Amino acid sequence: MESYSLIGIFAILGILYVGGAILVSRILGPKGATGEAAGKKFQPYECGIDPTGSARIQFRIGYYLFALVFMVFDVESLFLFPCAKIFNAVASPDSTLPEAAANIGQGQILIELLVFVSILGLGLIFAWRKKVLEWE
Amino acid sequence: MDTSTHQPVQQSVAERLDPHTATTPLGDWVRELCDAPDGGNLLSMTINVIIIIIAICAFSSLTAMVLVWMERKLAGRFQRRLGPTRTGPFGLLQTAADGLKLFLKEGFRPNASDPFTYYLAPLLPLTGAFMVLAVIPFGPSMWIADPELGLIFISAIAGLGVLALLIGSWGSNNKYSLMGGLRAGAQAISYEVSLILCFLLIVLASGETNLLNIVEGQQGNFWNWWIIKLPGAGFIAFIFFIITSTAELNRTPFDTTEAESELTGGFHTEYSGIAFSMFFLAEYVHMFIAAAIGATLFLGGYNAPFEFLPDGWWWLMAKSYAIIFLYIWFRWTFPRLRIDQLMALEWKFLLPLSLINLVFAGILIAMGWIL
């Protein structure tokens, strides 16, 4: 936990660093025109033309599909981490693994890895064939 | 910080996690200063933390300055120009002058934007950068935090950058920003998958998720580095790492998110002055971080290429800057990819091949075919 609390200090530091920079810039920087005198300064930038409609537009469904496929593979990689972590330990004679993992061989882990990855590969092929991965 | 006295780290993780037994030359000095024979009173710890904070702030600011200068200078050379020459020797002070100028600009927020999200976005990338810098082992006795799940932590924090782009682009309330942010989100989450698969390969090979243990496992000569030690698979994974990290950094040839000619800067269209420069700063710190992680995982981190040479932070720096040179070289050589080509490259090429490479590496290790 020691290291995570140190990292927490750095999270606060990052916020202070950026916040401080913005604050100092506010103090040092010039105060430009506001209100009527500012003209179109505070308008959203659209290449010099007055913006039409809201910027919160509808966007393609494709983004959601990619996000879904990403979720599948991201969670999958998280499941693979423990498997990868003990892969070397099961083969070494002086491993400190618990009793339950004592008689798992490297071959067994490898086959399980292969099955897991090929099921995911099938999923990828399915998405591919269904043209989820096409971007028109 | 001098780290020439290298003691191989053979302590257990529990010992190393204890800040009282973890020694750095600087830490020793602080302890003598505070006259704490037990080496762990509150004063020395506070001073330690303050020194670390100043070091990291200075380091990230300096890194960004040097990298911006390096990029402009190299870009000049690639295009048969000179690059910046006027400010300071060899134009070295160019970035400092630019930074000062950005400080003196008026900071304002467009009327239509959402204040909370607009100001939240510039905070996140640099915060993430600081948190990852705290985890990277710079030298044999030079690290700040050493979490047991270092690699998983890094891949979790990597998501923070995407969040910043999405929040900033939505908060700006600008159509260009929104398009850029959405593209950035889609691109970053796609390439994160194969980035994590590159990490997984190293975890599989070394059996460690802790960065310091991964580096210590690559001690000795350069053929103990994972890029060479794992024949074929290591090199392929390194190439994939370079490609995916370039995409994660939103650098050319994968900079569809910024696309100056189409989206007028993408997510940071509405940002100006110092808020913009915070995005810019974070981008360059992230570039160093990506290179340092690549060097740590594949190129032996702070380990010297030969046994008789002393290990130290200078090796990590040399390796990182070699990778950074590669990133800059890419930027000024390759044309930008279209977004559909970019997605096809990830989902139809990198991801299937990374999965196959992972299984291939598993077979290599199980058969004992490692150097």
Coordinates of C-alpha atoms in Angstrom, one line a residue:
Chain A
M1 CA 0.0 0.0 0.0
E2 CA 3.0 2.3 0.6
S3 CA 3.7 2.6 -3.1
Y4 CA 0.1 3.3 -4.0
S5 CA -0.1 6.1 -1.4
L6 CA 3.0 7.6 -3.0
I7 CA 1.3 7.4 -6.4
G8 CA -1.7 9.1 -4.8
I9 CA 0.6 12.0 -3.8
F10 CA 1.6 12.3 -7.5
A11 CA -2.1 12.3 -8.6
I12 CA -2.6 15.4 -6.3
L13 CA 0.7 16.9 -7.5
G14 CA -0.5 16.6 -11.2
I15 CA -3.7 18.5 -10.4
L16 CA -1.8 21.2 -8.4
Y17 CA 0.8 21.6 -11.2
V18 CA -1.8 22.2 -13.9
G19 CA -4.1 24.2 -11.7
G20 CA -1.2 26.4 -10.6
A21 CA -0.1 27.0 -14.1
I22 CA -3.5 28.0 -15.2
L23 CA -3.8 30.3 -12.1
V24 CA -0.4 32.0 -12.7
S25 CA -1.4 32.5 -16.3
R26 CA -4.6 34.1 -15.2
I27 CA -2.7 36.6 -13.0
L28 CA 0.1 37.3 -15.5
G29 CA -1.9 37.3 -18.7
P30 CA -3.8 40.4 -20.1
K31 CA -7.5 40.8 -19.4
G32 CA -9.1 41.1 -22.8
A33 CA -12.4 42.6 -23.8
T34 CA -15.5 41.0 -22.4
G35 CA -19.2 41.4 -23.1
E36 CA -20.3 43.6 -26.1
A37 CA -16.8 44.8 -26.8
A38 CA -15.5 41.2 -27.3
G39 CA -17.5 40.7 -30.4
K40 CA -17.3 37.1 -31.5
K41 CA -14.3 36.2 -29.4
F42 CA -16.2 33.8 -27.2
Q43 CA -17.9 32.1 -30.1
P44 CA -17.0 28.4 -30.8
Y45 CA -14.5 28.3 -33.7
E46 CA -16.0 27.1 -37.0
C47 CA -13.5 28.5 -39.5
G48 CA -14.9 32.1 -39.2
I49 CA -18.5 31.3 -39.9
D50 CA -21.2 31.7 -37.2
P51 CA -21.9 28.2 -35.8
T52 CA -25.1 26.6 -36.9
G53 CA -27.0 24.4 -34.4
S54 CA -25.7 22.6 -31.4
A55 CA -22.3 20.9 -31.3
R56 CA -23.8 18.0 -29.5
I57 CA -24.5 16.2 -32.7
Q58 CA -25.5 12.6 -33.3
F59 CA -22.6 10.4 -34.3
R60 CA -22.1 7.1 -36.0
I61 CA -23.1 3.8 -34.3
G62 CA -19.7 2.5 -35.4
Y63 CA -18.0 4.0 -32.4
Y64 CA -20.2 2.0 -30.0
L65 CA -19.5 -1.2 -31.9
F66 CA -15.8 -0.7 -31.6
A67 CA -16.2 0.1 -27.9
L68 CA -18.0 -3.2 -27.4
V69 CA -15.4 -5.2 -29.2
F70 CA -12.7 -3.3 -27.1
M71 CA -14.5 -4.3 -23.9
V72 CA -14.4 -8.0 -24.8
F73 CA -10.7 -7.9 -25.6
D74 CA -9.7 -5.7 -22.6
V75 CA -11.4 -7.9 -20.1
E76 CA -9.9 -11.0 -21.8
S77 CA -6.4 -9.6 -21.4
L78 CA -7.1 -9.0 -17.7
F79 CA -8.1 -12.6 -17.4
L80 CA -4.9 -13.7 -19.2
F81 CA -2.6 -11.8 -16.7
P82 CA -2.8 -14.3 -13.8
C83 CA -2.4 -17.1 -16.3
A84 CA 0.7 -15.5 -17.7
K85 CA 2.0 -14.7 -14.2
I86 CA 2.1 -18.3 -13.0
F87 CA 3.3 -19.7 -16.3
N88 CA 7.0 -19.7 -15.3
A89 CA 6.4 -20.4 -11.6
V90 CA 4.7 -23.8 -12.2
A91 CA 7.8 -25.1 -14.0
S92 CA 10.3 -24.0 -11.4
P93 CA 11.0 -26.5 -8.6
D94 CA 11.2 -23.9 -5.8
S95 CA 7.9 -22.2 -6.6
T96 CA 5.9 -20.6 -3.8
L97 CA 2.6 -21.3 -5.4
P98 CA -0.2 -22.7 -3.2
E99 CA -1.0 -26.4 -2.9
A100 CA -3.8 -26.3 -5.4
A101 CA -1.5 -25.1 -8.2
A102 CA 1.2 -27.6 -7.4
N103 CA 0.3 -30.2 -10.0
I104 CA -0.6 -27.9 -12.9
G105 CA 1.9 -28.3 -15.7
Q106 CA 3.1 -25.7 -18.2
G107 CA 1.5 -27.8 -21.0
Q108 CA -1.9 -27.6 -19.3
I109 CA -1.7 -23.8 -19.0
L110 CA -0.6 -23.6 -22.6
I111 CA -3.5 -25.6 -23.8
E112 CA -5.9 -23.6 -21.7
L113 CA -4.3 -20.4 -23.1
L114 CA -4.7 -21.8 -26.6
V115 CA -8.4 -22.6 -26.1
F116 CA -9.2 -19.3 -24.5
V117 CA -7.4 -17.3 -27.2
S118 CA -9.0 -19.4 -30.0
I119 CA -12.5 -18.7 -28.6
L120 CA -11.7 -15.0 -28.7
G121 CA -10.2 -15.4 -32.2
L122 CA -13.6 -17.0 -33.3
G123 CA -15.3 -13.9 -31.8
L124 CA -13.0 -11.7 -33.8
I125 CA -13.6 -13.6 -37.0
F126 CA -17.4 -13.4 -36.3
A127 CA -17.2 -9.6 -35.9
W128 CA -15.0 -9.4 -39.0
R129 CA -17.5 -11.5 -41.1
K130 CA -20.4 -9.4 -39.8
K131 CA -18.6 -6.3 -41.1
V132 CA -18.4 -4.7 -37.6
L133 CA -14.8 -3.8 -38.3
E134 CA -15.5 -2.0 -41.5
W135 CA -15.4 1.8 -41.3
E136 CA -17.4 3.5 -44.1
Chain B
M1 CA 21.3 12.0 -8.1
D2 CA 24.3 9.8 -8.3
T3 CA 23.7 6.1 -8.6
S4 CA 27.1 4.8 -9.6
T5 CA 27.2 2.4 -6.6
H6 CA 25.1 -0.4 -7.9
Q7 CA 24.0 -3.1 -5.5
P8 CA 22.0 -5.8 -7.3
V9 CA 18.5 -5.7 -5.9
Q10 CA 18.0 -9.2 -4.4
Q11 CA 15.7 -8.1 -1.6
S12 CA 12.2 -9.5 -1.4
V13 CA 9.4 -7.4 -2.6
A14 CA 8.2 -6.8 0.9
E15 CA 11.5 -5.4 1.9
R16 CA 11.7 -3.2 -1.2
L17 CA 8.2 -1.8 -0.6
D18 CA 9.3 -0.6 2.8
P19 CA 10.6 2.9 2.3
H20 CA 12.7 2.7 5.4
T21 CA 14.9 -0.1 4.0
A22 CA 14.9 1.0 0.4
T23 CA 18.1 3.1 0.1
T24 CA 19.0 5.7 -2.4
P25 CA 22.1 7.8 -2.1
L26 CA 19.9 10.8 -1.7
G27 CA 17.7 9.0 0.8
D28 CA 20.8 8.1 2.8
W29 CA 21.9 11.7 2.8
V30 CA 18.5 12.8 4.0
R31 CA 18.6 10.3 6.8
E32 CA 22.0 11.5 7.9
L33 CA 20.7 15.0 7.8
C34 CA 17.8 14.2 10.0
D35 CA 20.0 12.1 12.3
A36 CA 17.5 9.3 12.4
P37 CA 19.3 6.0 13.3
D38 CA 16.2 4.0 12.7
G39 CA 16.0 5.6 9.3
G40 CA 12.3 6.3 9.4
N41 CA 11.2 9.3 11.3
L42 CA 8.5 11.5 9.9
L43 CA 10.8 14.4 9.1
S44 CA 13.1 12.4 6.8
M45 CA 10.1 10.9 5.1
T46 CA 8.6 14.3 4.5
I47 CA 11.8 15.7 3.1
N48 CA 12.1 12.6 0.9
V49 CA 8.7 13.1 -0.5
I50 CA 9.3 16.8 -1.1
I51 CA 12.6 16.1 -2.9
I52 CA 10.9 13.5 -5.1
I53 CA 8.1 15.9 -5.9
I54 CA 10.5 18.6 -7.0
A55 CA 12.6 16.1 -8.9
I56 CA 9.6 14.8 -10.9
C57 CA 8.2 18.3 -11.6
A58 CA 11.6 19.5 -12.8
F59 CA 12.2 16.3 -14.7
S60 CA 8.9 16.4 -16.6
S61 CA 9.2 20.1 -17.4
L62 CA 12.8 19.6 -18.6
T63 CA 11.9 16.5 -20.6
A64 CA 9.2 18.3 -22.4
M65 CA 11.4 21.2 -23.2
V66 CA 14.2 19.1 -24.5
L67 CA 11.9 16.9 -26.5
V68 CA 10.1 19.9 -28.2
W69 CA 13.5 21.3 -29.1
M70 CA 14.7 17.9 -30.3
E71 CA 11.6 17.5 -32.4
R72 CA 11.9 20.9 -34.0
K73 CA 15.6 20.5 -34.6
L74 CA 15.3 17.0 -36.1
A75 CA 12.3 18.1 -38.2
G76 CA 14.4 20.8 -39.6
R77 CA 17.2 18.4 -40.4
F78 CA 14.8 15.9 -42.1
Q79 CA 13.6 18.7 -44.3
R80 CA 17.0 20.2 -45.0
R81 CA 16.4 23.2 -42.8
L82 CA 18.2 24.4 -39.7
G83 CA 15.4 24.4 -37.2
P84 CA 15.5 26.9 -34.3
T85 CA 18.8 28.8 -34.1
R86 CA 18.1 32.3 -32.7
T87 CA 17.2 31.7 -29.0
G88 CA 20.2 30.6 -27.0
P89 CA 23.0 28.3 -28.2
F90 CA 21.6 26.0 -31.0
G91 CA 18.1 27.4 -30.3
L92 CA 18.0 25.5 -27.0
L93 CA 16.0 28.2 -25.3
Q94 CA 13.3 28.1 -27.9
T95 CA 10.9 26.0 -25.9
A96 CA 11.5 28.1 -22.7
A97 CA 10.6 31.3 -24.7
D98 CA 7.5 29.6 -26.2
G99 CA 6.4 28.5 -22.7
L100 CA 6.9 31.9 -21.3
K101 CA 4.9 33.4 -24.1
L102 CA 2.0 31.0 -23.5
F103 CA 2.0 32.0 -19.8
L104 CA 1.5 35.6 -20.8
K105 CA -1.5 34.9 -23.1
E106 CA -5.0 35.6 -22.1
G107 CA -6.8 32.5 -20.8
F108 CA -10.4 32.5 -21.7
R109 CA -13.2 30.0 -22.2
P110 CA -15.7 30.1 -25.0
N111 CA -19.3 30.9 -23.9
A112 CA -20.9 27.8 -25.2
S113 CA -18.5 25.4 -23.4
D114 CA -19.2 23.6 -20.1
P115 CA -16.8 25.1 -17.4
F116 CA -16.3 21.9 -15.3
T117 CA -15.4 19.6 -18.1
Y118 CA -13.6 22.3 -20.0
Y119 CA -11.1 22.8 -17.1
L120 CA -11.1 19.1 -16.0
A121 CA -9.6 17.9 -19.3
P122 CA -6.2 19.6 -19.2
L123 CA -5.7 18.2 -15.6
L124 CA -5.9 14.6 -16.5
P125 CA -3.1 13.8 -19.0
L126 CA -0.4 15.4 -16.9
T127 CA -1.7 13.7 -13.7
G128 CA -1.6 10.4 -15.5
A129 CA 1.9 11.1 -16.7
F130 CA 3.1 11.9 -13.1
M131 CA 1.5 8.7 -11.8
V132 CA 3.2 6.6 -14.4
L133 CA 6.6 8.4 -13.9
A134 CA 6.4 7.4 -10.2
V135 CA 6.4 3.7 -11.2
I136 CA 9.2 3.6 -13.8
P137 CA 12.5 2.3 -12.3
F138 CA 15.1 4.8 -13.4
G139 CA 18.1 3.1 -11.9
P140 CA 19.3 0.3 -9.6
S141 CA 18.4 2.3 -6.6
M142 CA 16.3 5.0 -8.2
W143 CA 12.6 4.5 -8.2
I144 CA 9.8 6.1 -6.3
A145 CA 7.0 3.7 -6.0
D146 CA 7.1 0.0 -6.8
P147 CA 3.6 -1.5 -6.9
E148 CA 3.4 -5.3 -7.3
L149 CA 1.0 -4.9 -10.2
G150 CA 3.0 -2.2 -12.0
L151 CA 2.2 -3.2 -15.6
I152 CA -1.5 -3.6 -14.9
F153 CA -1.4 -0.2 -13.2
I154 CA 0.3 1.4 -16.2
S155 CA -2.3 0.0 -18.6
A156 CA -5.1 1.3 -16.3
I157 CA -3.6 4.8 -16.2
A158 CA -3.1 4.8 -20.0
G159 CA -6.9 5.0 -20.2
L160 CA -6.8 8.4 -18.4
G161 CA -5.5 10.1 -21.5
V162 CA -8.4 8.9 -23.6
L163 CA -10.8 10.2 -20.9
A164 CA -9.1 13.6 -21.1
L165 CA -9.6 13.8 -24.8
L166 CA -13.2 12.7 -24.7
I167 CA -14.0 15.1 -21.8
G168 CA -12.2 18.0 -23.3
S169 CA -13.8 17.5 -26.7
W170 CA -17.3 17.3 -25.3
G171 CA -16.8 20.2 -22.9
S172 CA -15.6 22.5 -25.6
N173 CA -18.9 22.3 -27.4
N174 CA -17.4 22.6 -30.8
K175 CA -18.1 20.3 -33.7
Y176 CA -14.5 19.9 -34.7
S177 CA -13.5 19.1 -31.2
L178 CA -16.2 16.5 -30.8
M179 CA -15.2 14.7 -34.0
G180 CA -11.6 14.8 -33.0
G181 CA -12.3 13.5 -29.5
L182 CA -14.5 10.7 -30.8
R183 CA -11.9 9.6 -33.3
A184 CA -9.2 9.8 -30.5
G185 CA -11.4 7.7 -28.3
A186 CA -12.0 5.0 -30.9
Q187 CA -8.3 5.0 -31.9
A188 CA -6.9 4.9 -28.4
I189 CA -9.2 2.1 -27.1
S190 CA -8.5 0.0 -30.2
Y191 CA -4.7 0.2 -29.9
E192 CA -4.8 -0.3 -26.2
V193 CA -5.8 -3.9 -26.8
S194 CA -2.6 -4.8 -28.6
L195 CA -0.6 -2.7 -26.3
I196 CA -1.8 -4.8 -23.3
L197 CA -1.1 -7.9 -25.3
C198 CA 2.5 -6.7 -25.7
F199 CA 2.7 -6.3 -21.9
L200 CA 1.2 -9.8 -21.5
L201 CA 3.9 -11.3 -23.5
I202 CA 6.5 -9.9 -21.2
V203 CA 4.5 -11.1 -18.1
L204 CA 4.3 -14.5 -19.7
A205 CA 8.1 -14.6 -20.4
S206 CA 9.3 -13.2 -17.1
G207 CA 6.6 -14.3 -14.7
E208 CA 6.5 -10.8 -13.2
T209 CA 4.1 -7.9 -13.2
N210 CA 6.4 -5.7 -11.2
L211 CA 8.5 -3.4 -13.3
L212 CA 11.6 -3.5 -11.1
N213 CA 11.6 -7.3 -11.1
I214 CA 11.2 -7.4 -14.9
V215 CA 14.3 -5.1 -15.3
E216 CA 16.3 -7.2 -12.7
G217 CA 15.4 -10.3 -14.7
Q218 CA 17.2 -8.9 -17.7
Q219 CA 20.6 -8.4 -16.1
G220 CA 23.8 -9.4 -17.7
N221 CA 24.7 -9.0 -21.4
F222 CA 22.4 -7.6 -24.1
W223 CA 21.2 -11.1 -25.2
N224 CA 19.3 -11.3 -21.9
W225 CA 17.0 -8.5 -23.0
W226 CA 13.5 -9.8 -23.9
I227 CA 13.8 -8.5 -27.4
I228 CA 16.6 -11.0 -28.2
K229 CA 16.1 -13.6 -25.4
L230 CA 12.7 -14.7 -26.8
P231 CA 13.7 -15.6 -30.3
G232 CA 11.4 -14.0 -32.9
A233 CA 8.5 -13.4 -30.6
G234 CA 10.3 -10.7 -28.6
F235 CA 11.3 -8.8 -31.6
I236 CA 7.8 -9.0 -33.2
A237 CA 6.3 -7.8 -29.9
F238 CA 8.7 -4.9 -29.8
I239 CA 7.7 -3.8 -33.3
F240 CA 4.1 -4.1 -32.3
F241 CA 4.8 -2.1 -29.2
I242 CA 6.4 0.7 -31.2
I243 CA 3.4 0.8 -33.6
T244 CA 0.7 0.7 -30.9
S245 CA 2.5 3.2 -28.7
T246 CA 2.8 5.7 -31.6
A247 CA -0.9 5.3 -32.0
E248 CA -1.6 5.7 -28.3
L249 CA 0.4 8.9 -28.4
N250 CA -1.7 10.2 -31.3
R251 CA 1.5 10.9 -33.3
T252 CA 1.8 10.9 -37.1
P253 CA 1.1 8.6 -38.9
F254 CA -1.8 8.0 -36.5
D255 CA -2.7 11.6 -35.8
T256 CA -6.2 11.5 -37.3
T257 CA -7.4 12.9 -34.0
E258 CA -5.6 16.2 -34.5
A259 CA -5.6 16.3 -38.3
E260 CA -4.9 20.0 -38.6
S261 CA -6.1 20.2 -42.2
E262 CA -9.4 18.5 -41.5
L263 CA -10.3 19.1 -37.9
T264 CA -8.3 22.3 -37.1
G265 CA -6.6 20.6 -34.2
G266 CA -9.3 18.2 -33.1
F267 CA -10.0 18.1 -29.4
H268 CA -7.9 21.2 -28.5
T269 CA -9.4 23.5 -31.0
E270 CA -11.0 25.6 -28.3
Y271 CA -8.1 25.6 -25.9
S272 CA -5.6 28.5 -25.9
G273 CA -2.8 29.8 -23.8
I274 CA -1.6 27.8 -20.9
A275 CA -4.5 25.3 -21.0
F276 CA -3.4 24.3 -24.5
S277 CA 0.2 24.1 -23.5
M278 CA -0.7 21.7 -20.7
F279 CA -2.0 19.3 -23.3
F280 CA 1.2 19.9 -25.3
L281 CA 3.4 19.3 -22.3
A282 CA 1.6 16.1 -21.3
E283 CA 2.0 14.9 -24.9
Y284 CA 5.7 15.1 -24.7
V285 CA 6.0 13.7 -21.2
H286 CA 3.9 10.8 -22.4
M287 CA 6.3 10.3 -25.3
F288 CA 9.2 9.9 -22.9
I289 CA 7.1 7.6 -20.7
A290 CA 6.1 5.3 -23.7
A291 CA 9.8 5.1 -24.7
A292 CA 10.9 4.4 -21.2
I293 CA 8.4 1.6 -20.8
G294 CA 9.5 0.2 -24.1
A295 CA 13.1 0.3 -23.0
T296 CA 12.2 -1.2 -19.6
L297 CA 10.2 -4.1 -21.0
F298 CA 12.2 -5.0 -24.1
L299 CA 15.6 -3.4 -23.9
G300 CA 16.7 -4.2 -20.4
G301 CA 15.8 -0.9 -18.7
Y302 CA 18.8 0.5 -16.8
N303 CA 20.9 -2.5 -17.4
A304 CA 24.1 -2.0 -19.4
P305 CA 24.5 -4.0 -22.7
F306 CA 27.6 -5.7 -21.4
E307 CA 28.2 -7.2 -18.0
F308 CA 31.5 -5.2 -17.4
L309 CA 29.8 -1.8 -17.9
P310 CA 28.2 -0.2 -14.9
D311 CA 24.4 -0.1 -14.8
G312 CA 22.6 3.1 -14.2
W313 CA 19.9 5.7 -15.2
W314 CA 22.1 6.8 -18.2
W315 CA 21.4 3.5 -20.0
L316 CA 17.6 4.0 -19.6
M317 CA 17.9 7.5 -20.9
A318 CA 20.0 6.4 -23.9
K319 CA 17.6 3.6 -24.8
S320 CA 14.5 5.9 -24.3
Y321 CA 16.0 8.6 -26.4
A322 CA 16.8 6.1 -29.1
I323 CA 13.1 5.1 -29.2
I324 CA 12.1 8.8 -29.1
F325 CA 14.3 9.4 -32.1
L326 CA 12.3 6.7 -33.9
Y327 CA 9.0 8.3 -33.0
I328 CA 10.2 11.7 -34.3
W329 CA 11.6 10.0 -37.4
F330 CA 8.2 8.4 -38.1
R331 CA 6.4 11.7 -37.7
W332 CA 8.4 13.4 -40.4
T333 CA 8.5 10.5 -42.7
F334 CA 5.1 8.8 -43.0
P335 CA 1.9 10.4 -44.3
R336 CA -1.2 10.3 -42.1
L337 CA -3.4 7.2 -42.3
R338 CA -7.1 7.4 -43.1
I339 CA -9.3 6.5 -40.1
D340 CA -10.6 3.3 -41.8
Q341 CA -7.1 2.2 -42.7
L342 CA -6.1 2.9 -39.1
M343 CA -8.9 0.7 -37.7
A344 CA -8.2 -2.0 -40.2
L345 CA -4.5 -2.1 -39.3
E346 CA -5.4 -2.7 -35.6
W347 CA -8.3 -5.1 -35.8
K348 CA -7.4 -7.1 -38.9
F349 CA -3.6 -7.1 -38.6
L350 CA -2.1 -6.2 -35.2
L351 CA -4.7 -7.9 -32.9
P352 CA -4.8 -11.4 -34.6
L353 CA -1.0 -11.4 -35.0
S354 CA -0.5 -10.3 -31.4
L355 CA -2.7 -13.2 -30.2
I356 CA -0.8 -15.7 -32.3
N357 CA 2.5 -14.2 -31.1
L358 CA 1.4 -14.7 -27.5
V359 CA 0.7 -18.4 -28.0
F360 CA 3.9 -18.7 -30.0
A361 CA 5.8 -17.2 -27.1
G362 CA 4.1 -19.6 -24.7
I363 CA 5.2 -22.6 -26.8
L364 CA 8.8 -21.2 -27.0
I365 CA 8.9 -20.9 -23.2
A366 CA 7.3 -24.3 -22.5
M367 CA 9.8 -26.0 -24.9
G368 CA 12.7 -24.1 -23.3
W369 CA 13.7 -22.5 -26.5
I370 CA 14.9 -19.2 -25.0
L371 CA 18.4 -17.9 -25.1

